[in-house]
PDB file of C-alpha atoms in Angstrom:
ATOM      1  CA  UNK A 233      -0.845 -14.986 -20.047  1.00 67.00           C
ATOM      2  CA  UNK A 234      -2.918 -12.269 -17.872  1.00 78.00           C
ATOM      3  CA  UNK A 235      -0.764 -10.590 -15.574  1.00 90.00           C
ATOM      4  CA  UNK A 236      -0.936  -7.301 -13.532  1.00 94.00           C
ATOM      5  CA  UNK A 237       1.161  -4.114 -15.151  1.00 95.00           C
ATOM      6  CA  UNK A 238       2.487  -1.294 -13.440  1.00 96.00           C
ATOM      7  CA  UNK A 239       4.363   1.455 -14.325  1.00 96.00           C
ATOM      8  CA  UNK A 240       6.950   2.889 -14.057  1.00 97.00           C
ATOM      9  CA  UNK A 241       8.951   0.250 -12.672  1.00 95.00           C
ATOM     10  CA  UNK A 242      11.814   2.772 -11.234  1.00 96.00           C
ATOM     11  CA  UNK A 243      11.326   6.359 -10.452  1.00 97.00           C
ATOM     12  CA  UNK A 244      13.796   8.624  -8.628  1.00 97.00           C
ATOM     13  CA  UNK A 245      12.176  12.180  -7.952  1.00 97.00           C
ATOM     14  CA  UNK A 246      13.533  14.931  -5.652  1.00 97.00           C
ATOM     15  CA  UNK A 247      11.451  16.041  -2.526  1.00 97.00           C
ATOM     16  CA  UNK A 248       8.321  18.150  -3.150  1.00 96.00           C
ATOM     17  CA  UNK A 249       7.967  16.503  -6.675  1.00 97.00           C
ATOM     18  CA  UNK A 250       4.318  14.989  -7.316  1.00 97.00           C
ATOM     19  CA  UNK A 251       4.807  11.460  -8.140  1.00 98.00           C
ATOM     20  CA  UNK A 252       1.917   9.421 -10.247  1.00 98.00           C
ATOM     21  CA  UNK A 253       2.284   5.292 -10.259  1.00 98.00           C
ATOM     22  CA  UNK A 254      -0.050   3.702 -12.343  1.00 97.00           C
ATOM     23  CA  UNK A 255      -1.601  -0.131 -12.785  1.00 97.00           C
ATOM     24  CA  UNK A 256      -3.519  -2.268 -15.184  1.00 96.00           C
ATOM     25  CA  UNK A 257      -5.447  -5.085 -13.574  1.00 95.00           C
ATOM     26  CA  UNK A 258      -6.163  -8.069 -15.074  1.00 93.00           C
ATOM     27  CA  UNK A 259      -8.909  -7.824 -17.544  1.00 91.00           C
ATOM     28  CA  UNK A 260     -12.161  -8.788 -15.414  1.00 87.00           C
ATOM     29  CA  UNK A 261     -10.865  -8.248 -11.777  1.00 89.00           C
ATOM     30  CA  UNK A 262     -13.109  -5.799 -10.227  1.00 84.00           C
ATOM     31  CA  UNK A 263     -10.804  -5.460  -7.433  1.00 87.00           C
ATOM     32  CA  UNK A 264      -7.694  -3.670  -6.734  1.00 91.00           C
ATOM     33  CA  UNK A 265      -5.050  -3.319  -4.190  1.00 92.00           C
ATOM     34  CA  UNK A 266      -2.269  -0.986  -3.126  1.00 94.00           C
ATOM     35  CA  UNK A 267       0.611  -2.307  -1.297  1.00 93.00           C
ATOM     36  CA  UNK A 268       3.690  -0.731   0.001  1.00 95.00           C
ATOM     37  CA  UNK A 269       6.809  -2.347   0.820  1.00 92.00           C
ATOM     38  CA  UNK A 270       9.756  -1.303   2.646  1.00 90.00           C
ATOM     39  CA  UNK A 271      12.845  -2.922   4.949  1.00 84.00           C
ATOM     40  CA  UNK A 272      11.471  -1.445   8.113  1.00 84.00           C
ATOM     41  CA  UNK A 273       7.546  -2.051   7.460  1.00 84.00           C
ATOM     42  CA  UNK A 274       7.212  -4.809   5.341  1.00 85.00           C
ATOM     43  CA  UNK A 275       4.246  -5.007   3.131  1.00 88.00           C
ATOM     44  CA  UNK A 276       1.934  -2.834   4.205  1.00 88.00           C
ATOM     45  CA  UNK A 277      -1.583  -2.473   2.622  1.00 88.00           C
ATOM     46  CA  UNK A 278      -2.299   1.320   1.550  1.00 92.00           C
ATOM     47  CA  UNK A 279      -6.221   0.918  -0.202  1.00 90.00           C
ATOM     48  CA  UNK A 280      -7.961  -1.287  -2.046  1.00 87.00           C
ATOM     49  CA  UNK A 281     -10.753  -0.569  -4.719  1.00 86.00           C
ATOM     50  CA  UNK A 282     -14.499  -3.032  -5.664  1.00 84.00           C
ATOM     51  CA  UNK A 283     -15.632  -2.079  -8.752  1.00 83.00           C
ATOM     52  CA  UNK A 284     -13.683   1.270  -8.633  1.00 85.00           C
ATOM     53  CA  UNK A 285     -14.671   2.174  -5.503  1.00 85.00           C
ATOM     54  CA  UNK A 286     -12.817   2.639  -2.631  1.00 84.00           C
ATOM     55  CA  UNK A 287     -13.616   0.199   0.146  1.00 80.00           C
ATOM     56  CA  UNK A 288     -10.569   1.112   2.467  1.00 80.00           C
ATOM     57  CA  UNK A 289      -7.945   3.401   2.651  1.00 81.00           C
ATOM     58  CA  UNK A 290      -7.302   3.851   6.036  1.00 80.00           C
ATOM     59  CA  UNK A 291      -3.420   2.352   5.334  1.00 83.00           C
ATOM     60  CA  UNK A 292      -2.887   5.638   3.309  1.00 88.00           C
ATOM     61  CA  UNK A 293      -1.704   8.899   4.295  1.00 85.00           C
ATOM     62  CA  UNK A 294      -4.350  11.219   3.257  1.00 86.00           C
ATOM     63  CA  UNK A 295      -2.615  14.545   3.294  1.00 91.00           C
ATOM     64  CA  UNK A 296      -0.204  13.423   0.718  1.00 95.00           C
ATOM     65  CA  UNK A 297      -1.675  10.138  -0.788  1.00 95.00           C
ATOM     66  CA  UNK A 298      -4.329   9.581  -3.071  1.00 93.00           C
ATOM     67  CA  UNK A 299      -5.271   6.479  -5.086  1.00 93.00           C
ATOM     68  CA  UNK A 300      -8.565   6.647  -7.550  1.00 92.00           C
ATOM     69  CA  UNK A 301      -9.853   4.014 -10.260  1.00 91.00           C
ATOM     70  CA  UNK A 302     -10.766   6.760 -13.676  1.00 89.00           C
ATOM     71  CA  UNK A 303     -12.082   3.219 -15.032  1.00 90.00           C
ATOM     72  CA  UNK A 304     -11.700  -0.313 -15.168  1.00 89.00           C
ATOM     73  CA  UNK A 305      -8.278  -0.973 -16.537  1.00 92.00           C
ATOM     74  CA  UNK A 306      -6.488   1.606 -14.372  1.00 95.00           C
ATOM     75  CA  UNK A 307      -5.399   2.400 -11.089  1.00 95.00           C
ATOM     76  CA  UNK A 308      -3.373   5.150  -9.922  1.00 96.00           C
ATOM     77  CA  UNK A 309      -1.626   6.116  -6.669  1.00 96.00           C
ATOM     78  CA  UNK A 310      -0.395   9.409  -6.527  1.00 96.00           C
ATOM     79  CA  UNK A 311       2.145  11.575  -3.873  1.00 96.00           C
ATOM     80  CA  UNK A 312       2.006  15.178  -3.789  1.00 96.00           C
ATOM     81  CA  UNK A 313       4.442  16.097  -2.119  1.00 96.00           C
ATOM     82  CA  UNK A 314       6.877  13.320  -2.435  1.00 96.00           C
ATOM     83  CA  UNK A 315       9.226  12.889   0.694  1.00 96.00           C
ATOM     84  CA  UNK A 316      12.008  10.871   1.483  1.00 96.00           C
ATOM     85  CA  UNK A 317      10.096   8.591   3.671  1.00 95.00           C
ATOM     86  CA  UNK A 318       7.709   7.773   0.798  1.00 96.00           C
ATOM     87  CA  UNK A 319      10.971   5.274  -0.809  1.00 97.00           C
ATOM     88  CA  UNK A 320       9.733   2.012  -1.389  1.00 96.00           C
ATOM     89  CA  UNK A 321       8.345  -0.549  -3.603  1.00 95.00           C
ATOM     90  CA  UNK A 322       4.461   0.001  -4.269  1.00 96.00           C
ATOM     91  CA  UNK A 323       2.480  -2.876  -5.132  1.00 95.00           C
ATOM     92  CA  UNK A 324      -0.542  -3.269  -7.092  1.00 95.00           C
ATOM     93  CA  UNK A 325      -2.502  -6.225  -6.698  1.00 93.00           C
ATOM     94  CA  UNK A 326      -5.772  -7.558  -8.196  1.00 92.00           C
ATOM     95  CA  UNK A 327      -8.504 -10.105  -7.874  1.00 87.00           C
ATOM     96  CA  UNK A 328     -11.860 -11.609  -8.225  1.00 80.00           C
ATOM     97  CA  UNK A 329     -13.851 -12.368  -5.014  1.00 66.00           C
ATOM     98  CA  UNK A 330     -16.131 -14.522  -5.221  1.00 60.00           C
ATOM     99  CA  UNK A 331     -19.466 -14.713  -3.290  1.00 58.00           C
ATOM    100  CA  UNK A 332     -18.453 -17.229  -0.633  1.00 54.00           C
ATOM    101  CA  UNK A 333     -14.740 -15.959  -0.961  1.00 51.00           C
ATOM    102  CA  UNK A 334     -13.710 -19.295  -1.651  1.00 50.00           C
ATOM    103  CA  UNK A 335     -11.889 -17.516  -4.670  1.00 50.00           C
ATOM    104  CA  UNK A 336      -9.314 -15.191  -3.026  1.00 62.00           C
ATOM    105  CA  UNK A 337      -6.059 -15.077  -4.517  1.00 79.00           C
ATOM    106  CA  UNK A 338      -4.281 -11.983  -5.430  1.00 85.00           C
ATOM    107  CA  UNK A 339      -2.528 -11.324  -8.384  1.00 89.00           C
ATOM    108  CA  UNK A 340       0.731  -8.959  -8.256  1.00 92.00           C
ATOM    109  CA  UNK A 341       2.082  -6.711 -10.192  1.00 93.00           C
ATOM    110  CA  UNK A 342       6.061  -6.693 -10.802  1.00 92.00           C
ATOM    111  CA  UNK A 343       6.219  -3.127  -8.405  1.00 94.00           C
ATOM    112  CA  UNK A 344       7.099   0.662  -9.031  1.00 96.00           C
ATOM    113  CA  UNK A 345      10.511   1.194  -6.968  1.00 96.00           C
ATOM    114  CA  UNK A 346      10.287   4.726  -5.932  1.00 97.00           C
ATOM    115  CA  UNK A 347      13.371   6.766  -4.664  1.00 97.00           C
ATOM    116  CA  UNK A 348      12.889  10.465  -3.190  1.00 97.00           C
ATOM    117  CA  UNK A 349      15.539  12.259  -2.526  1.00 96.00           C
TER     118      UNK A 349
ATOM    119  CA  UNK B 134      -7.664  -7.123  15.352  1.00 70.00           C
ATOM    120  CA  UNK B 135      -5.903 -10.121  13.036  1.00 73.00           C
ATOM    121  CA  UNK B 136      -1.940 -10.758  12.562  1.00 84.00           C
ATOM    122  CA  UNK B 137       0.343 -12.942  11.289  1.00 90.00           C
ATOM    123  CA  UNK B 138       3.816 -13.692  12.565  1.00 93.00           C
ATOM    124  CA  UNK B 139       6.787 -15.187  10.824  1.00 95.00           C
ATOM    125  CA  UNK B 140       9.376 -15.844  13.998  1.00 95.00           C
ATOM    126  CA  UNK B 141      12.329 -16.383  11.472  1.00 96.00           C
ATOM    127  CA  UNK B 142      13.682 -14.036   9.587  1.00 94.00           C
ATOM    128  CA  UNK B 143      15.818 -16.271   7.379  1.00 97.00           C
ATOM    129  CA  UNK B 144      15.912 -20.065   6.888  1.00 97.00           C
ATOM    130  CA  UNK B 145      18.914 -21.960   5.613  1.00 97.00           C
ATOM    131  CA  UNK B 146      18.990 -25.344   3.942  1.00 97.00           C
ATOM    132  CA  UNK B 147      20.738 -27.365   2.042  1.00 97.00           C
ATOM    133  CA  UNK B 148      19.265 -28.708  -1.174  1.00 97.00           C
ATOM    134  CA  UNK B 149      17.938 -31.899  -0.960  1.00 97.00           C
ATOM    135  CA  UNK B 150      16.746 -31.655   2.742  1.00 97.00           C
ATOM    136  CA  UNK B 151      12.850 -30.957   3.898  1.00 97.00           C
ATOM    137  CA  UNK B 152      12.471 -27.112   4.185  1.00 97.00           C
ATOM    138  CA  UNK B 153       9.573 -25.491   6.778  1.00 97.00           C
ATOM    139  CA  UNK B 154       8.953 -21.897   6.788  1.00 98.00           C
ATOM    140  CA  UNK B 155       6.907 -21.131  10.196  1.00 98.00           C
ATOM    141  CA  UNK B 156       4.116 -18.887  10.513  1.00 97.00           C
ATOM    142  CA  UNK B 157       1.296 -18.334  13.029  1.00 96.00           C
ATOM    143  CA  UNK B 158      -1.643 -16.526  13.003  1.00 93.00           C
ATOM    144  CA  UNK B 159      -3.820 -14.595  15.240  1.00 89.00           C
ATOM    145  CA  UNK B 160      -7.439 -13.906  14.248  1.00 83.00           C
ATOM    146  CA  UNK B 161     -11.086 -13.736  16.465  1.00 79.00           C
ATOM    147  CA  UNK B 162     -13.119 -15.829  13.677  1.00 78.00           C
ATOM    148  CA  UNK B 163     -12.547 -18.270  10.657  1.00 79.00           C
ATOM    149  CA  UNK B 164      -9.074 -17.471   9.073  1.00 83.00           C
ATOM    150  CA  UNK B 165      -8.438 -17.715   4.881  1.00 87.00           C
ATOM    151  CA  UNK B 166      -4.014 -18.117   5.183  1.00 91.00           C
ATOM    152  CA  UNK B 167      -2.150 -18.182   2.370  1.00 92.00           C
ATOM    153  CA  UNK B 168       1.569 -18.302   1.369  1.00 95.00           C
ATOM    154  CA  UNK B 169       3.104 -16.188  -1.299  1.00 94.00           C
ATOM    155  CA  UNK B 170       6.805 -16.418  -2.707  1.00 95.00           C
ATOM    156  CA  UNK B 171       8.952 -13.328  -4.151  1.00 92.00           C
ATOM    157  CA  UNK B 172      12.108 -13.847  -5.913  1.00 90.00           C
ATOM    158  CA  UNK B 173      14.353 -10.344  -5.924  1.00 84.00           C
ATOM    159  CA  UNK B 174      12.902  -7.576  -7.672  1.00 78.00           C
ATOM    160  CA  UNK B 175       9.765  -9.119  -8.902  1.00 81.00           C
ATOM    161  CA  UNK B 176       6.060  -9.122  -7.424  1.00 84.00           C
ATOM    162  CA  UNK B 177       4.688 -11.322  -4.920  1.00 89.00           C
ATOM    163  CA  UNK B 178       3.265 -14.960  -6.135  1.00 90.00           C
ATOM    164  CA  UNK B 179       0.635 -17.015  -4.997  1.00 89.00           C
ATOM    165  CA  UNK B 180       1.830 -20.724  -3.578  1.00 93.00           C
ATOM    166  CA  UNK B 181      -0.954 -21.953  -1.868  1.00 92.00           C
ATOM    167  CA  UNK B 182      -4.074 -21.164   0.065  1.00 89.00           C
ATOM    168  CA  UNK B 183      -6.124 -22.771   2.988  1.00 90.00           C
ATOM    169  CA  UNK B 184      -9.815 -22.312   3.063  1.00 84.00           C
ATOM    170  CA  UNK B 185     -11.670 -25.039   4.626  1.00 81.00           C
ATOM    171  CA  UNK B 186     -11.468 -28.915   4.093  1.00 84.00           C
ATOM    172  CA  UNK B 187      -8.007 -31.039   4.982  1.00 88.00           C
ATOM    173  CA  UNK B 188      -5.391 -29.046   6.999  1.00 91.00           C
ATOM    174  CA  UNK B 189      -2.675 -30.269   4.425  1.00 95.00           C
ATOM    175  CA  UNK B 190      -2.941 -27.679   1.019  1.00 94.00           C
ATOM    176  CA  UNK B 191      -0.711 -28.371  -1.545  1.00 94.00           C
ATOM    177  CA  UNK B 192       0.609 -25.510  -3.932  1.00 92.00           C
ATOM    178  CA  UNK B 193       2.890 -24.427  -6.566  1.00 89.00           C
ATOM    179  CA  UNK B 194       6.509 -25.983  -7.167  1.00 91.00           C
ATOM    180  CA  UNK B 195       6.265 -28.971  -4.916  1.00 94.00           C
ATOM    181  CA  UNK B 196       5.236 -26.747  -1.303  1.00 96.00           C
ATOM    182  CA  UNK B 197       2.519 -27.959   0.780  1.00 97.00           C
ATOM    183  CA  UNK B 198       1.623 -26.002   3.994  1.00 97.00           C
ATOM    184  CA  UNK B 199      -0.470 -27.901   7.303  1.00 95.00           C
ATOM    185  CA  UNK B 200      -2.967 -25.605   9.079  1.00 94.00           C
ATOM    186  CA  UNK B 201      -3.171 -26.426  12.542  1.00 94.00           C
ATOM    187  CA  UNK B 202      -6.413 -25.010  14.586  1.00 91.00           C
ATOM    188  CA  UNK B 203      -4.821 -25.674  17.748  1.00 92.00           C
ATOM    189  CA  UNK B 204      -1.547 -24.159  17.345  1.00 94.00           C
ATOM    190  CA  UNK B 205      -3.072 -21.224  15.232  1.00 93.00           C
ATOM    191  CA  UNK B 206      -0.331 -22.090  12.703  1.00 96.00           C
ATOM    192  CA  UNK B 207       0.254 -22.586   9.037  1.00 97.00           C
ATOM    193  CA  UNK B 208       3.845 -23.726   8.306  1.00 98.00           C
ATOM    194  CA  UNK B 209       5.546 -23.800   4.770  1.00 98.00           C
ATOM    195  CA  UNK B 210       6.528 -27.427   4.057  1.00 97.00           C
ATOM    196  CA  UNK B 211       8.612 -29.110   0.959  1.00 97.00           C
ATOM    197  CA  UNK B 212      10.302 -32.774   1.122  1.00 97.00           C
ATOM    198  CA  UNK B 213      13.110 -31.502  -0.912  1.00 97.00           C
ATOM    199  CA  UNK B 214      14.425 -28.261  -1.664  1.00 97.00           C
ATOM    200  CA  UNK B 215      16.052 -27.026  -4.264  1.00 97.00           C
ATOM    201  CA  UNK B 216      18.412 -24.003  -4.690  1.00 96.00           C
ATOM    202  CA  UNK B 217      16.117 -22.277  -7.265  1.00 95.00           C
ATOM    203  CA  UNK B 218      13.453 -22.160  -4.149  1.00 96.00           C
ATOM    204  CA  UNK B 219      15.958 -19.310  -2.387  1.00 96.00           C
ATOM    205  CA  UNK B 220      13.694 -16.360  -2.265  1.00 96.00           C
ATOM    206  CA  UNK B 221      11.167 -14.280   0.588  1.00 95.00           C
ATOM    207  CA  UNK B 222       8.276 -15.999   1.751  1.00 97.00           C
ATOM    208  CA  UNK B 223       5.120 -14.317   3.310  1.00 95.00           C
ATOM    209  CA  UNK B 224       2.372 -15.720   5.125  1.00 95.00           C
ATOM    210  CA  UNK B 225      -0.749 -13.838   5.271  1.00 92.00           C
ATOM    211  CA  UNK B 226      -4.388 -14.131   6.563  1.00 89.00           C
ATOM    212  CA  UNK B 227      -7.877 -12.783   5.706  1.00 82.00           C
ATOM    213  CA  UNK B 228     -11.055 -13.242   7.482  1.00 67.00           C
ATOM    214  CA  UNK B 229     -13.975 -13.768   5.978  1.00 60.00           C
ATOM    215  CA  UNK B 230     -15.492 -10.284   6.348  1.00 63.00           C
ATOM    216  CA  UNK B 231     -12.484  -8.742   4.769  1.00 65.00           C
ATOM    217  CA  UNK B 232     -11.265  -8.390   1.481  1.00 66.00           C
ATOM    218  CA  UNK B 233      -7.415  -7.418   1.759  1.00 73.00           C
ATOM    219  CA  UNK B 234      -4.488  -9.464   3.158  1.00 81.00           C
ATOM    220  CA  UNK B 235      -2.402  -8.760   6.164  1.00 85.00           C
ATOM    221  CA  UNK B 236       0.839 -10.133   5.546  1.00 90.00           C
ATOM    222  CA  UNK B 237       3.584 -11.538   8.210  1.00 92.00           C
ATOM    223  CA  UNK B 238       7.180  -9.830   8.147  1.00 91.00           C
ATOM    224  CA  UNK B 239       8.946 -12.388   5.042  1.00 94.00           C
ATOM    225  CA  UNK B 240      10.720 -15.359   5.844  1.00 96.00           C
ATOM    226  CA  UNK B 241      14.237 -15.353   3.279  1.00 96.00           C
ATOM    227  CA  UNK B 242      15.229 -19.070   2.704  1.00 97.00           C
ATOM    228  CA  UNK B 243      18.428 -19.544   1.108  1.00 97.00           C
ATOM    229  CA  UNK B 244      18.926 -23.099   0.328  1.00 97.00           C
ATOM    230  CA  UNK B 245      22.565 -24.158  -0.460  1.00 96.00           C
ATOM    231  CA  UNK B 246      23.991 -25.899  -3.087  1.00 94.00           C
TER     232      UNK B 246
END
């Protein structure tokens, strides 16, 4: 069945180190979350893409962060420079909303566990 | 701006007994709430939603959640639980002019054998 991938699924990297997480959405969602999750924050959103554009990313630290859509089937979130505070669990999500967002759920992907040490 | 609270951070019950997961919600126009489940070290799934229509949505695995307008909440229900339901429980709202979720803090419920 259709499910969200995302890899890697674990990553350690040492501080400084550019980090690259990638997703597939499901075939025919046009759009596309980032979340991140930690103990202290929770689930936080970071950006989410319509049709590979950006419509927010105002969650996202933009001096280190970047997320971008090259085409339909992927979605990447990278960190350059990784630090220590960047451990956690990032989330991809994706969807299909409808016209008179009736249709809203979310679809998510199993999670990248990053560690930077 | 909109929120979500969950005011417990873990629920314990024994199997067999009614569960409820509390959540509340704070938003300035028509809220979309929703209830997602993740067991450890997988991605969040969807339960249930509320849109519009009868406060009481029924969902995945047996869970029903009742929105109440008055209270602003949206409580997590099941008659019976069952010790494969132990796992962290969000509650999360969208308004209509938004596309992304804001989710509440994660309920864990740990139901006992």
């Amino acid at each position: 069945d259709a499910r969200v991938t995302q890899t890697p699924r674990h990553k350690v990297t040492e501080m400084g180190q550019e980090v690259t997480m990638r997703c597939q959405p499901i075939l025919g969602h046009n759009t596309v979350f980032w979340y991140r999750q930690t103990m202290m924050q929770g689930l936080e959103l970071l950006a989410y893409f319509r049709n590979r554009a950006p419509l927010d990313d105002s969650g996202m630290p933009k001096d280190r962060f970047s997320a971008e859509m090259p085409d339909a089937t992927l979605a990447t979130l990278k960190i350059q420079p990784s630090e220590p505070r960047d451990s956690a669990v990032y989330f991809c999500a994706s969807g299909v909303p409808a016209a008179d967002f009736t249709y809203n759920e979310q679809f998510f992907g199993p999670g990248t566990r990053l560690t930077v040490l | 701006a909109q929120s979500v609270a969950q005011p417990e951070d873990q629920v314990n019950v024994a199997e067999g007994n009614p569960l409820t997961v509390k959540c509340t919600y704070s938003v300035s126009g028509n809220p979309y709430l929703f209830w997602y489940v993740q067991y450890p070290n997988r991605g969040l799934q969807f339960l249930l939603k509320y849109i519009t229509g009868d406060n009481l949505v029924k969902g995945s695995y047996g869970f029903e959640a009742e929105f109440n307008k008055s209270q602003t909440s949206f409580h997590l229900k099941k008659p019976s639980a069952l010790v494969s339901d132990s796992a962290l429980y969000f509650c999360a709202v969208r308004l209509q002019s938004r596309r992304a979720l804001t989710f509440g803090s994660g309920t864990r419920l740990q139901v006992q054998p």
